[in-house]
Amino acid sequence: MKAGIVGLPNVGKSTLFNSLSNAKAQSANFPFCTIEPNIGVVNVPDPRLEMLESLVNPERVVPATVDIVDIAGLVKGASKGEGLGNQFLGNIRETDAILHVLRCFDDDNVVHVDGNIDPIRDKETIDIELQLKDLESVEKKMDKTKRAAKTGNKEAQREFAVLEQLKTGLESGTSVRALTITEEDRTDFVKPMQLITDKPVMYVCNVDEGSAVSGNAHVDRVKEAVKDENAEVLVLAVGIEADIAELDDYEERQLFLEDIGLEEAGAGKLIRSAYRLLNQQTYFTAGKKEVRAWTVRVGATAPQAAGVIHTDFERGFIRAEVIKYDDFVHYGSEAKVRDAGKLNVEGKEYIVKDGDIMNFRFNV
Ligand code: GDP
């Protein structure tokens, strides 16, 4: 799973990236400071893992992870290849979701590329670049589909009509995810195109420390502006989060957070929202060697879940032994769950639930 951070220069992208990952990106007070796409691997915080660890006492614990890519260099004109932006639009294409950072903090010491603080204008500037890029893809596809449509090919005609809809929408400044298109047309024609503005998006409002809990007027405007987009809006004081992430001591970090009025670090909140955004859930394997969290799509079957571990597991899948997380905690061990008759043997059709503890039987 891969999420890309986008936003105008100097809105706090690399600071956010730093607070999320251990990889240090440079953060300096001028535009274009982060020109390399940086990738960080972020653990998905999950208290259930700690609980399982205390019950199983394994040799190691492996959390689920999300890859975070810091995609810098998006500026006005990026889609036309100005600056370094065009190259980074390619990086966005490879991500599963977009974290769009909006500057919602006032600080005269940090210059804004367009002079003043206006997250709505900033959002539109970025959106337009992404939309223009999608428009290019759509127009290319129209050229290809046109001939087949003219010869009377019904499927091509259907596709052409959808492409026209996309074109009109994008030209009027609407992102693909916000367009009214039937589910069937989306599945058949839109999804396969992997358009940038069709990717799920989360808006990260970067606020000053004092607004970390209740937000501010800038955040209110953002919420109002995106209310029809079906997107998540997250309020984070990125600067202070980065400072907190620097602290080695857990207790110290908690004290720091409490001081600001927060219960947990923003990283946890952000990663959980990203999970929701990507329609992902967690299942566990819990053995003496390793207790591990695995990421699987909501709605995945048992063989598909097995396939996350290894493709052979999916191919040779025979059955899965499944324990509910609550049962595992209640009885305290796999053996006791088994004795209590709470271990379920499931077949190919089983739909995995969040928190399932699974053991796969398979042919090699
Ligand atoms: P990027 O260009 O979007 O990657 O922005 P950076 O993360 O490099 O941040 C640009 C500048 O803004 C740096 O000097 C940061 O220290 C500063 N900055 C980032 N987040 C905050 C914040 O929440 N509050 C304040 N006051 N400054 C911030």
mmCIF file of C-alpha atoms and ligand atoms in Angstrom:
data_model
loop_
_atom_site.group_PDB
_atom_site.id
_atom_site.type_symbol
_atom_site.label_atom_id
_atom_site.label_comp_id
_atom_site.label_asym_id
_atom_site.label_seq_id
_atom_site.Cartn_x
_atom_site.Cartn_y
_atom_site.Cartn_z
ATOM 1 C CA MET A 1 0.000 0.000 0.000
ATOM 2 C CA LYS A 2 1.374 3.332 -1.014
ATOM 3 C CA ALA A 3 0.177 6.844 -0.172
ATOM 4 C CA GLY A 4 1.636 9.954 -1.789
ATOM 5 C CA ILE A 5 1.929 13.321 -0.048
ATOM 6 C CA VAL A 6 1.172 16.249 -2.345
ATOM 7 C CA GLY A 7 0.737 19.987 -1.816
ATOM 8 C CA LEU A 8 2.280 23.295 -2.813
ATOM 9 C CA PRO A 9 5.865 24.088 -1.738
ATOM 10 C CA ASN A 10 6.269 25.172 1.900
ATOM 11 C CA VAL A 11 2.978 23.784 3.197
ATOM 12 C CA GLY A 12 4.734 21.225 5.412
ATOM 13 C CA LYS A 13 4.982 18.095 3.250
ATOM 14 C CA SER A 14 8.502 17.055 4.152
ATOM 15 C CA THR A 15 7.908 17.989 7.790
ATOM 16 C CA LEU A 16 4.922 15.638 7.740
ATOM 17 C CA PHE A 17 6.967 13.004 5.974
ATOM 18 C CA ASN A 18 9.665 13.305 8.652
ATOM 19 C CA SER A 19 7.204 13.010 11.477
ATOM 20 C CA LEU A 20 5.773 9.853 9.887
ATOM 21 C CA SER A 21 8.893 8.046 8.861
ATOM 22 C CA ASN A 22 12.409 7.639 10.081
ATOM 23 C CA ALA A 23 13.862 8.588 6.748
ATOM 24 C CA LYS A 24 14.924 12.202 7.067
ATOM 25 C CA ALA A 25 13.950 14.423 4.199
ATOM 26 C CA GLN A 26 15.407 17.856 4.163
ATOM 27 C CA SER A 27 13.118 20.593 5.389
ATOM 28 C CA ALA A 28 14.060 24.175 4.701
ATOM 29 C CA ASN A 29 12.253 27.440 4.392
ATOM 30 C CA PHE A 30 12.157 27.867 0.642
ATOM 31 C CA PRO A 31 10.211 26.440 -2.294
ATOM 32 C CA PHE A 32 11.614 23.406 -4.142
ATOM 33 C CA CYS A 33 13.517 22.179 -1.115
ATOM 34 C CA THR A 34 12.260 18.653 -1.483
ATOM 35 C CA ILE A 35 12.852 17.702 -5.089
ATOM 36 C CA GLU A 36 13.565 14.008 -4.698
ATOM 37 C CA PRO A 37 10.617 11.704 -4.259
ATOM 38 C CA ASN A 38 11.244 10.224 -0.850
ATOM 39 C CA ILE A 39 9.796 6.970 0.258
ATOM 40 C CA GLY A 40 9.294 6.065 3.889
ATOM 41 C CA VAL A 41 7.867 2.926 5.413
ATOM 42 C CA VAL A 42 5.475 3.640 8.256
ATOM 43 C CA ASN A 43 4.268 1.083 10.783
ATOM 44 C CA VAL A 44 0.516 0.918 11.268
ATOM 45 C CA PRO A 45 -0.002 1.494 14.999
ATOM 46 C CA ASP A 46 -2.246 -1.257 16.403
ATOM 47 C CA PRO A 47 -2.724 -1.949 20.140
ATOM 48 C CA ARG A 48 -4.021 -5.444 19.281
ATOM 49 C CA LEU A 49 -0.493 -6.426 18.248
ATOM 50 C CA GLU A 50 0.834 -5.559 21.699
ATOM 51 C CA MET A 51 -1.957 -7.582 23.290
ATOM 52 C CA LEU A 52 -1.168 -10.612 21.110
ATOM 53 C CA GLU A 53 2.516 -10.211 21.874
ATOM 54 C CA SER A 54 1.862 -10.359 25.604
ATOM 55 C CA LEU A 55 -0.249 -13.517 25.176
ATOM 56 C CA VAL A 56 1.922 -15.421 22.698
ATOM 57 C CA ASN A 57 5.365 -14.158 23.677
ATOM 58 C CA PRO A 58 6.816 -14.610 20.176
ATOM 59 C CA GLU A 59 10.398 -14.174 18.984
ATOM 60 C CA ARG A 60 9.383 -11.138 16.969
ATOM 61 C CA VAL A 61 6.456 -8.868 16.208
ATOM 62 C CA VAL A 62 5.917 -7.467 12.737
ATOM 63 C CA PRO A 63 3.400 -4.651 12.263
ATOM 64 C CA ALA A 64 1.587 -3.848 9.020
ATOM 65 C CA THR A 65 3.160 -1.021 7.041
ATOM 66 C CA VAL A 66 2.168 1.709 4.622
ATOM 67 C CA ASP A 67 4.643 3.235 2.170
ATOM 68 C CA ILE A 68 4.589 7.017 2.225
ATOM 69 C CA VAL A 69 5.993 8.918 -0.729
ATOM 70 C CA ASP A 70 6.815 12.594 -0.402
ATOM 71 C CA ILE A 71 5.971 13.996 -3.824
ATOM 72 C CA ALA A 72 7.424 17.478 -4.034
ATOM 73 C CA GLY A 73 7.712 19.934 -6.872
ATOM 74 C CA LEU A 74 4.044 20.312 -7.730
ATOM 75 C CA VAL A 75 3.571 23.945 -8.662
ATOM 76 C CA LYS A 76 1.403 25.981 -10.988
ATOM 77 C CA GLY A 77 2.174 24.824 -14.540
ATOM 78 C CA ALA A 78 3.546 21.447 -13.435
ATOM 79 C CA SER A 79 1.345 19.572 -15.912
ATOM 80 C CA LYS A 80 2.987 21.487 -18.755
ATOM 81 C CA GLY A 81 6.401 20.361 -17.613
ATOM 82 C CA GLU A 82 7.386 23.603 -15.920
ATOM 83 C CA GLY A 83 9.726 23.243 -12.961
ATOM 84 C CA LEU A 84 10.201 19.695 -11.849
ATOM 85 C CA GLY A 85 6.521 19.084 -11.432
ATOM 86 C CA ASN A 86 5.760 17.008 -14.479
ATOM 87 C CA GLN A 87 8.100 14.243 -13.438
ATOM 88 C CA PHE A 88 6.413 14.036 -10.052
ATOM 89 C CA LEU A 89 2.988 13.638 -11.539
ATOM 90 C CA GLY A 90 4.313 10.278 -12.712
ATOM 91 C CA ASN A 91 5.095 9.373 -9.090
ATOM 92 C CA ILE A 92 1.534 10.159 -8.054
ATOM 93 C CA ARG A 93 0.220 7.755 -10.658
ATOM 94 C CA GLU A 94 1.893 4.872 -8.812
ATOM 95 C CA THR A 95 0.204 5.576 -5.468
ATOM 96 C CA ASP A 96 -3.009 4.078 -4.073
ATOM 97 C CA ALA A 97 -4.123 7.227 -2.254
ATOM 98 C CA ILE A 98 -3.264 10.885 -2.007
ATOM 99 C CA LEU A 99 -2.556 12.851 1.159
ATOM 100 C CA HIS A 100 -3.093 16.460 0.155
ATOM 101 C CA VAL A 101 -1.410 18.815 2.645
ATOM 102 C CA LEU A 102 -2.975 22.262 2.936
ATOM 103 C CA ARG A 103 -1.285 25.098 4.755
ATOM 104 C CA CYS A 104 -3.650 26.317 7.448
ATOM 105 C CA PHE A 105 -1.060 27.960 9.694
ATOM 106 C CA ASP A 106 -0.079 31.624 9.750
ATOM 107 C CA ASP A 107 3.629 32.242 10.118
ATOM 108 C CA ASP A 108 5.303 35.263 8.540
ATOM 109 C CA ASN A 109 8.670 33.540 8.748
ATOM 110 C CA VAL A 110 7.580 30.826 6.340
ATOM 111 C CA VAL A 111 7.056 32.285 2.885
ATOM 112 C CA HIS A 112 4.034 31.222 0.861
ATOM 113 C CA VAL A 113 4.605 30.722 -2.872
ATOM 114 C CA ASP A 114 1.495 32.769 -3.665
ATOM 115 C CA GLY A 115 1.960 35.446 -1.021
ATOM 116 C CA ASN A 116 -0.803 34.786 1.502
ATOM 117 C CA ILE A 117 -2.482 31.908 3.307
ATOM 118 C CA ASP A 118 -5.439 30.529 1.382
ATOM 119 C CA PRO A 119 -5.877 26.738 1.529
ATOM 120 C CA ILE A 120 -8.813 26.750 -0.899
ATOM 121 C CA ARG A 121 -6.820 28.528 -3.607
ATOM 122 C CA ASP A 122 -3.866 26.216 -2.895
ATOM 123 C CA LYS A 123 -6.062 23.153 -3.204
ATOM 124 C CA GLU A 124 -7.416 24.403 -6.529
ATOM 125 C CA THR A 125 -3.924 25.133 -7.837
ATOM 126 C CA ILE A 126 -2.886 21.544 -7.183
ATOM 127 C CA ASP A 127 -6.208 20.089 -8.350
ATOM 128 C CA ILE A 128 -5.978 21.933 -11.668
ATOM 129 C CA GLU A 129 -2.541 20.452 -12.385
ATOM 130 C CA LEU A 130 -3.776 16.957 -11.587
ATOM 131 C CA GLN A 131 -6.936 17.495 -13.636
ATOM 132 C CA LEU A 132 -4.958 18.752 -16.647
ATOM 133 C CA LYS A 133 -2.811 15.637 -16.467
ATOM 134 C CA ASP A 134 -5.918 13.442 -16.400
ATOM 135 C CA LEU A 135 -7.392 15.443 -19.261
ATOM 136 C CA GLU A 136 -4.343 14.538 -21.338
ATOM 137 C CA SER A 137 -4.903 10.838 -20.619
ATOM 138 C CA VAL A 138 -8.608 11.107 -21.418
ATOM 139 C CA GLU A 139 -8.010 12.900 -24.717
ATOM 140 C CA LYS A 140 -5.452 10.300 -25.786
ATOM 141 C CA LYS A 141 -7.939 7.569 -25.003
ATOM 142 C CA MET A 142 -10.659 9.418 -26.970
ATOM 143 C CA ASP A 143 -8.459 9.465 -30.047
ATOM 144 C CA LYS A 144 -8.053 5.714 -29.808
ATOM 145 C CA THR A 145 -11.714 4.973 -29.140
ATOM 146 C CA LYS A 146 -13.139 7.348 -31.728
ATOM 147 C CA ARG A 147 -12.570 5.187 -34.795
ATOM 148 C CA ALA A 148 -14.049 2.042 -33.279
ATOM 149 C CA ALA A 149 -17.033 4.071 -32.093
ATOM 150 C CA LYS A 150 -17.588 5.434 -35.611
ATOM 151 C CA THR A 151 -17.660 1.945 -37.115
ATOM 152 C CA GLY A 152 -20.651 1.210 -34.922
ATOM 153 C CA ASN A 153 -18.941 -0.834 -32.201
ATOM 154 C CA LYS A 154 -21.460 -0.561 -29.341
ATOM 155 C CA GLU A 155 -18.915 -1.034 -26.547
ATOM 156 C CA ALA A 156 -16.640 1.624 -28.018
ATOM 157 C CA GLN A 157 -19.590 3.998 -28.293
ATOM 158 C CA ARG A 158 -20.398 3.443 -24.638
ATOM 159 C CA GLU A 159 -16.793 4.092 -23.711
ATOM 160 C CA PHE A 160 -16.607 7.208 -25.850
ATOM 161 C CA ALA A 161 -19.659 8.629 -24.117
ATOM 162 C CA VAL A 162 -18.040 8.068 -20.709
ATOM 163 C CA LEU A 163 -14.808 9.666 -21.917
ATOM 164 C CA GLU A 164 -16.760 12.718 -23.075
ATOM 165 C CA GLN A 165 -18.299 12.923 -19.631
ATOM 166 C CA LEU A 166 -14.824 12.791 -18.057
ATOM 167 C CA LYS A 167 -13.537 15.448 -20.438
ATOM 168 C CA THR A 168 -16.403 17.854 -19.719
ATOM 169 C CA GLY A 169 -16.021 17.325 -15.972
ATOM 170 C CA LEU A 170 -12.260 17.804 -15.922
ATOM 171 C CA GLU A 171 -12.489 20.885 -18.153
ATOM 172 C CA SER A 172 -14.893 22.461 -15.693
ATOM 173 C CA GLY A 173 -12.474 21.834 -12.806
ATOM 174 C CA THR A 174 -14.104 18.762 -11.266
ATOM 175 C CA SER A 175 -11.974 15.835 -10.153
ATOM 176 C CA VAL A 176 -12.960 12.419 -11.521
ATOM 177 C CA ARG A 177 -13.803 11.070 -8.056
ATOM 178 C CA ALA A 178 -16.480 13.757 -7.694
ATOM 179 C CA LEU A 179 -18.183 13.151 -11.067
ATOM 180 C CA THR A 180 -21.571 11.455 -11.288
ATOM 181 C CA ILE A 181 -20.828 8.305 -13.272
ATOM 182 C CA THR A 182 -22.673 5.006 -12.921
ATOM 183 C CA GLU A 183 -20.957 2.236 -10.971
ATOM 184 C CA GLU A 184 -20.943 0.050 -14.084
ATOM 185 C CA ASP A 185 -19.257 2.685 -16.259
ATOM 186 C CA ARG A 186 -16.744 3.346 -13.503
ATOM 187 C CA THR A 187 -15.827 -0.329 -13.267
ATOM 188 C CA ASP A 188 -15.710 -0.913 -17.031
ATOM 189 C CA PHE A 189 -13.978 2.238 -18.242
ATOM 190 C CA VAL A 190 -12.868 4.677 -15.539
ATOM 191 C CA LYS A 191 -11.082 2.461 -12.988
ATOM 192 C CA PRO A 192 -8.782 0.803 -15.564
ATOM 193 C CA MET A 193 -7.494 4.244 -16.608
ATOM 194 C CA GLN A 194 -6.041 4.823 -13.120
ATOM 195 C CA LEU A 195 -6.604 8.545 -13.323
ATOM 196 C CA ILE A 196 -4.915 10.694 -10.697
ATOM 197 C CA THR A 197 -8.019 12.620 -9.633
ATOM 198 C CA ASP A 198 -9.921 9.347 -9.236
ATOM 199 C CA LYS A 199 -7.645 8.206 -6.416
ATOM 200 C CA PRO A 200 -9.019 8.466 -2.896
ATOM 201 C CA VAL A 201 -7.820 11.633 -1.201
ATOM 202 C CA MET A 202 -7.374 12.818 2.358
ATOM 203 C CA TYR A 203 -6.897 16.511 3.101
ATOM 204 C CA VAL A 204 -4.368 17.139 5.835
ATOM 205 C CA CYS A 205 -4.912 20.615 7.276
ATOM 206 C CA ASN A 206 -1.561 21.685 8.698
ATOM 207 C CA VAL A 207 -2.391 24.019 11.589
ATOM 208 C CA ASP A 208 -0.415 25.846 14.251
ATOM 209 C CA GLU A 209 0.041 24.213 17.637
ATOM 210 C CA GLY A 210 -2.811 26.144 19.267
ATOM 211 C CA SER A 211 -5.337 24.865 16.690
ATOM 212 C CA ALA A 212 -4.349 21.197 16.881
ATOM 213 C CA VAL A 213 -7.465 20.202 18.811
ATOM 214 C CA SER A 214 -10.241 22.446 17.553
ATOM 215 C CA GLY A 215 -8.955 23.584 14.155
ATOM 216 C CA ASN A 216 -9.291 27.177 12.954
ATOM 217 C CA ALA A 217 -11.076 29.347 10.386
ATOM 218 C CA HIS A 218 -8.894 28.011 7.537
ATOM 219 C CA VAL A 219 -9.875 24.445 8.432
ATOM 220 C CA ASP A 220 -13.563 25.388 8.500
ATOM 221 C CA ARG A 221 -13.256 26.737 4.974
ATOM 222 C CA VAL A 222 -11.548 23.557 3.793
ATOM 223 C CA LYS A 223 -14.261 21.367 5.306
ATOM 224 C CA GLU A 224 -16.943 23.442 3.624
ATOM 225 C CA ALA A 225 -15.145 23.364 0.254
ATOM 226 C CA VAL A 226 -14.682 19.582 0.126
ATOM 227 C CA LYS A 227 -17.958 18.461 1.657
ATOM 228 C CA ASP A 228 -19.197 16.979 -1.636
ATOM 229 C CA GLU A 229 -15.981 15.104 -2.331
ATOM 230 C CA ASN A 230 -16.516 12.251 0.078
ATOM 231 C CA ALA A 231 -12.960 12.828 1.335
ATOM 232 C CA GLU A 232 -11.451 12.645 4.796
ATOM 233 C CA VAL A 233 -10.246 15.881 6.409
ATOM 234 C CA LEU A 234 -7.586 15.526 9.063
ATOM 235 C CA VAL A 235 -6.394 18.385 11.291
ATOM 236 C CA LEU A 236 -2.709 18.063 12.213
ATOM 237 C CA ALA A 237 -0.155 20.427 13.706
ATOM 238 C CA VAL A 238 2.586 19.024 11.528
ATOM 239 C CA GLY A 239 5.397 21.174 12.927
ATOM 240 C CA ILE A 240 4.824 20.125 16.527
ATOM 241 C CA GLU A 241 4.167 16.516 15.485
ATOM 242 C CA ALA A 242 7.620 16.462 13.925
ATOM 243 C CA ASP A 243 9.129 17.763 17.167
ATOM 244 C CA ILE A 244 7.305 15.089 19.138
ATOM 245 C CA ALA A 245 8.448 12.372 16.735
ATOM 246 C CA GLU A 246 12.033 13.377 17.500
ATOM 247 C CA LEU A 247 11.647 12.426 21.168
ATOM 248 C CA ASP A 248 12.988 8.967 21.925
ATOM 249 C CA ASP A 249 11.100 8.397 25.128
ATOM 250 C CA TYR A 250 7.480 7.190 24.837
ATOM 251 C CA GLU A 251 6.370 8.713 28.162
ATOM 252 C CA GLU A 252 7.879 12.021 27.203
ATOM 253 C CA ARG A 253 6.016 11.952 23.904
ATOM 254 C CA GLN A 254 2.719 11.239 25.682
ATOM 255 C CA LEU A 255 3.294 14.117 28.129
ATOM 256 C CA PHE A 256 4.049 16.432 25.237
ATOM 257 C CA LEU A 257 0.854 15.378 23.449
ATOM 258 C CA GLU A 258 -1.280 15.783 26.570
ATOM 259 C CA ASP A 259 0.136 19.261 26.982
ATOM 260 C CA ILE A 260 -1.334 20.236 23.615
ATOM 261 C CA GLY A 261 -4.562 18.421 24.429
ATOM 262 C CA LEU A 262 -4.071 15.412 22.130
ATOM 263 C CA GLU A 263 -4.528 11.778 23.068
ATOM 264 C CA GLU A 264 -2.295 10.260 20.434
ATOM 265 C CA ALA A 265 0.295 11.306 17.888
ATOM 266 C CA GLY A 266 -1.051 12.417 14.526
ATOM 267 C CA ALA A 267 0.845 9.646 12.777
ATOM 268 C CA GLY A 268 -1.502 7.054 14.236
ATOM 269 C CA LYS A 269 -4.610 9.001 13.277
ATOM 270 C CA LEU A 270 -3.319 9.618 9.768
ATOM 271 C CA ILE A 271 -2.346 6.024 9.101
ATOM 272 C CA ARG A 272 -5.672 4.724 10.382
ATOM 273 C CA SER A 273 -7.540 7.177 8.146
ATOM 274 C CA ALA A 274 -5.375 6.103 5.215
ATOM 275 C CA TYR A 275 -6.375 2.500 5.924
ATOM 276 C CA ARG A 276 -10.041 3.478 5.866
ATOM 277 C CA LEU A 277 -9.510 5.512 2.739
ATOM 278 C CA LEU A 278 -7.925 2.558 0.979
ATOM 279 C CA ASN A 279 -10.598 0.168 2.182
ATOM 280 C CA GLN A 280 -8.042 -2.032 3.914
ATOM 281 C CA GLN A 281 -8.214 -4.112 7.088
ATOM 282 C CA THR A 282 -5.869 -6.170 9.228
ATOM 283 C CA TYR A 283 -5.688 -9.848 9.980
ATOM 284 C CA PHE A 284 -3.082 -11.500 12.175
ATOM 285 C CA THR A 285 -0.932 -14.580 12.252
ATOM 286 C CA ALA A 286 0.141 -15.515 15.756
ATOM 287 C CA GLY A 287 2.805 -18.184 16.219
ATOM 288 C CA LYS A 288 5.716 -18.667 18.609
ATOM 289 C CA LYS A 289 8.158 -17.452 15.965
ATOM 290 C CA GLU A 290 6.236 -14.420 14.905
ATOM 291 C CA VAL A 291 3.144 -12.387 15.639
ATOM 292 C CA ARG A 292 2.338 -10.384 12.572
ATOM 293 C CA ALA A 293 -0.248 -7.983 11.157
ATOM 294 C CA TRP A 294 -1.169 -8.355 7.485
ATOM 295 C CA THR A 295 -3.040 -5.930 5.295
ATOM 296 C CA VAL A 296 -5.903 -7.150 3.152
ATOM 297 C CA ARG A 297 -8.717 -5.496 1.222
ATOM 298 C CA VAL A 298 -12.102 -5.294 2.949
ATOM 299 C CA GLY A 299 -14.173 -8.066 1.362
ATOM 300 C CA ALA A 300 -11.217 -10.325 0.557
ATOM 301 C CA THR A 301 -11.702 -14.099 0.752
ATOM 302 C CA ALA A 302 -9.556 -16.447 2.848
ATOM 303 C CA PRO A 303 -7.431 -17.577 -0.144
ATOM 304 C CA GLN A 304 -6.840 -13.933 -1.118
ATOM 305 C CA ALA A 305 -5.720 -13.217 2.447
ATOM 306 C CA ALA A 306 -3.379 -16.213 2.261
ATOM 307 C CA GLY A 307 -2.051 -14.783 -1.004
ATOM 308 C CA VAL A 308 -0.867 -11.661 0.827
ATOM 309 C CA ILE A 309 1.654 -13.876 2.628
ATOM 310 C CA HIS A 310 2.650 -15.880 -0.429
ATOM 311 C CA THR A 311 1.094 -16.557 -3.834
ATOM 312 C CA ASP A 312 1.658 -20.300 -3.233
ATOM 313 C CA PHE A 313 -0.594 -20.104 -0.187
ATOM 314 C CA GLU A 314 -3.389 -18.763 -2.361
ATOM 315 C CA ARG A 315 -2.866 -21.283 -5.161
ATOM 316 C CA GLY A 316 -2.658 -24.294 -2.860
ATOM 317 C CA PHE A 317 -5.239 -23.082 -0.348
ATOM 318 C CA ILE A 318 -7.121 -25.893 1.410
ATOM 319 C CA ARG A 319 -8.670 -24.250 4.450
ATOM 320 C CA ALA A 320 -8.135 -21.595 7.099
ATOM 321 C CA GLU A 321 -8.379 -21.910 10.863
ATOM 322 C CA VAL A 322 -9.846 -18.683 12.141
ATOM 323 C CA ILE A 323 -9.985 -17.284 15.652
ATOM 324 C CA LYS A 324 -11.786 -14.062 16.482
ATOM 325 C CA TYR A 325 -9.472 -11.559 18.151
ATOM 326 C CA ASP A 326 -11.804 -11.197 21.150
ATOM 327 C CA ASP A 327 -11.898 -14.973 21.641
ATOM 328 C CA PHE A 328 -8.123 -15.178 21.544
ATOM 329 C CA VAL A 329 -7.867 -12.502 24.222
ATOM 330 C CA HIS A 330 -10.689 -14.048 26.276
ATOM 331 C CA TYR A 331 -9.255 -17.603 26.329
ATOM 332 C CA GLY A 332 -5.612 -16.530 26.259
ATOM 333 C CA SER A 333 -4.125 -19.063 23.845
ATOM 334 C CA GLU A 334 -4.828 -20.958 20.636
ATOM 335 C CA ALA A 335 -5.018 -24.262 22.536
ATOM 336 C CA LYS A 336 -7.622 -22.943 24.955
ATOM 337 C CA VAL A 337 -9.634 -21.415 22.107
ATOM 338 C CA ARG A 338 -9.546 -24.812 20.399
ATOM 339 C CA ASP A 339 -10.719 -26.576 23.598
ATOM 340 C CA ALA A 340 -13.556 -24.110 23.945
ATOM 341 C CA GLY A 341 -14.670 -24.973 20.399
ATOM 342 C CA LYS A 342 -14.138 -21.384 19.244
ATOM 343 C CA LEU A 343 -11.653 -22.145 16.489
ATOM 344 C CA ASN A 344 -13.491 -22.121 13.164
ATOM 345 C CA VAL A 345 -12.412 -24.031 10.097
ATOM 346 C CA GLU A 346 -13.263 -21.996 7.007
ATOM 347 C CA GLY A 347 -13.144 -22.733 3.283
ATOM 348 C CA LYS A 348 -12.498 -20.846 0.058
ATOM 349 C CA GLU A 349 -15.616 -18.688 0.312
ATOM 350 C CA TYR A 350 -14.872 -17.253 3.748
ATOM 351 C CA ILE A 351 -14.784 -13.448 3.838
ATOM 352 C CA VAL A 352 -12.026 -12.226 6.133
ATOM 353 C CA LYS A 353 -13.020 -9.946 9.024
ATOM 354 C CA ASP A 354 -10.886 -7.244 10.606
ATOM 355 C CA GLY A 355 -8.908 -8.700 13.516
ATOM 356 C CA ASP A 356 -9.179 -12.362 12.452
ATOM 357 C CA ILE A 357 -6.280 -14.489 13.638
ATOM 358 C CA MET A 358 -5.644 -16.926 10.801
ATOM 359 C CA ASN A 359 -3.716 -20.088 10.162
ATOM 360 C CA PHE A 360 -3.684 -21.431 6.597
ATOM 361 C CA ARG A 361 -3.554 -25.049 5.423
ATOM 362 C CA PHE A 362 -2.336 -25.417 1.885
ATOM 363 C CA ASN A 363 -0.802 -27.803 -0.680
ATOM 364 C CA VAL A 364 2.576 -26.929 -2.102
HETATM 365 P P1 GDP B 1 7.265 21.414 1.911
HETATM 366 O O1 GDP B 1 7.938 22.296 0.928
HETATM 367 O O2 GDP B 1 5.787 21.359 1.705
HETATM 368 O O3 GDP B 1 7.869 20.060 2.035
HETATM 369 O O4 GDP B 1 7.397 22.162 3.318
HETATM 370 P P2 GDP B 1 8.384 21.887 4.535
HETATM 371 O O5 GDP B 1 7.928 20.686 5.301
HETATM 372 O O6 GDP B 1 9.787 21.914 4.065
HETATM 373 O O7 GDP B 1 8.077 23.142 5.449
HETATM 374 C C1 GDP B 1 8.373 24.448 4.996
HETATM 375 C C2 GDP B 1 8.648 25.340 6.195
HETATM 376 O O8 GDP B 1 7.465 25.471 6.990
HETATM 377 C C3 GDP B 1 9.726 24.790 7.105
HETATM 378 O O9 GDP B 1 10.516 25.878 7.547
HETATM 379 C C4 GDP B 1 8.934 24.190 8.271
HETATM 380 O O10 GDP B 1 9.672 24.236 9.452
HETATM 381 C C5 GDP B 1 7.729 25.096 8.337
HETATM 382 N N1 GDP B 1 6.549 24.405 8.869
HETATM 383 C C6 GDP B 1 6.062 23.179 8.528
HETATM 384 N N2 GDP B 1 4.967 22.880 9.226
HETATM 385 C C7 GDP B 1 4.753 23.932 10.060
HETATM 386 C C8 GDP B 1 3.763 24.238 11.038
HETATM 387 O O11 GDP B 1 2.866 23.426 11.334
HETATM 388 N N3 GDP B 1 3.855 25.459 11.651
HETATM 389 C C9 GDP B 1 4.840 26.350 11.373
HETATM 390 N N4 GDP B 1 4.855 27.527 11.993
HETATM 391 N N5 GDP B 1 5.789 26.091 10.459
HETATM 392 C C10 GDP B 1 5.751 24.910 9.817
#
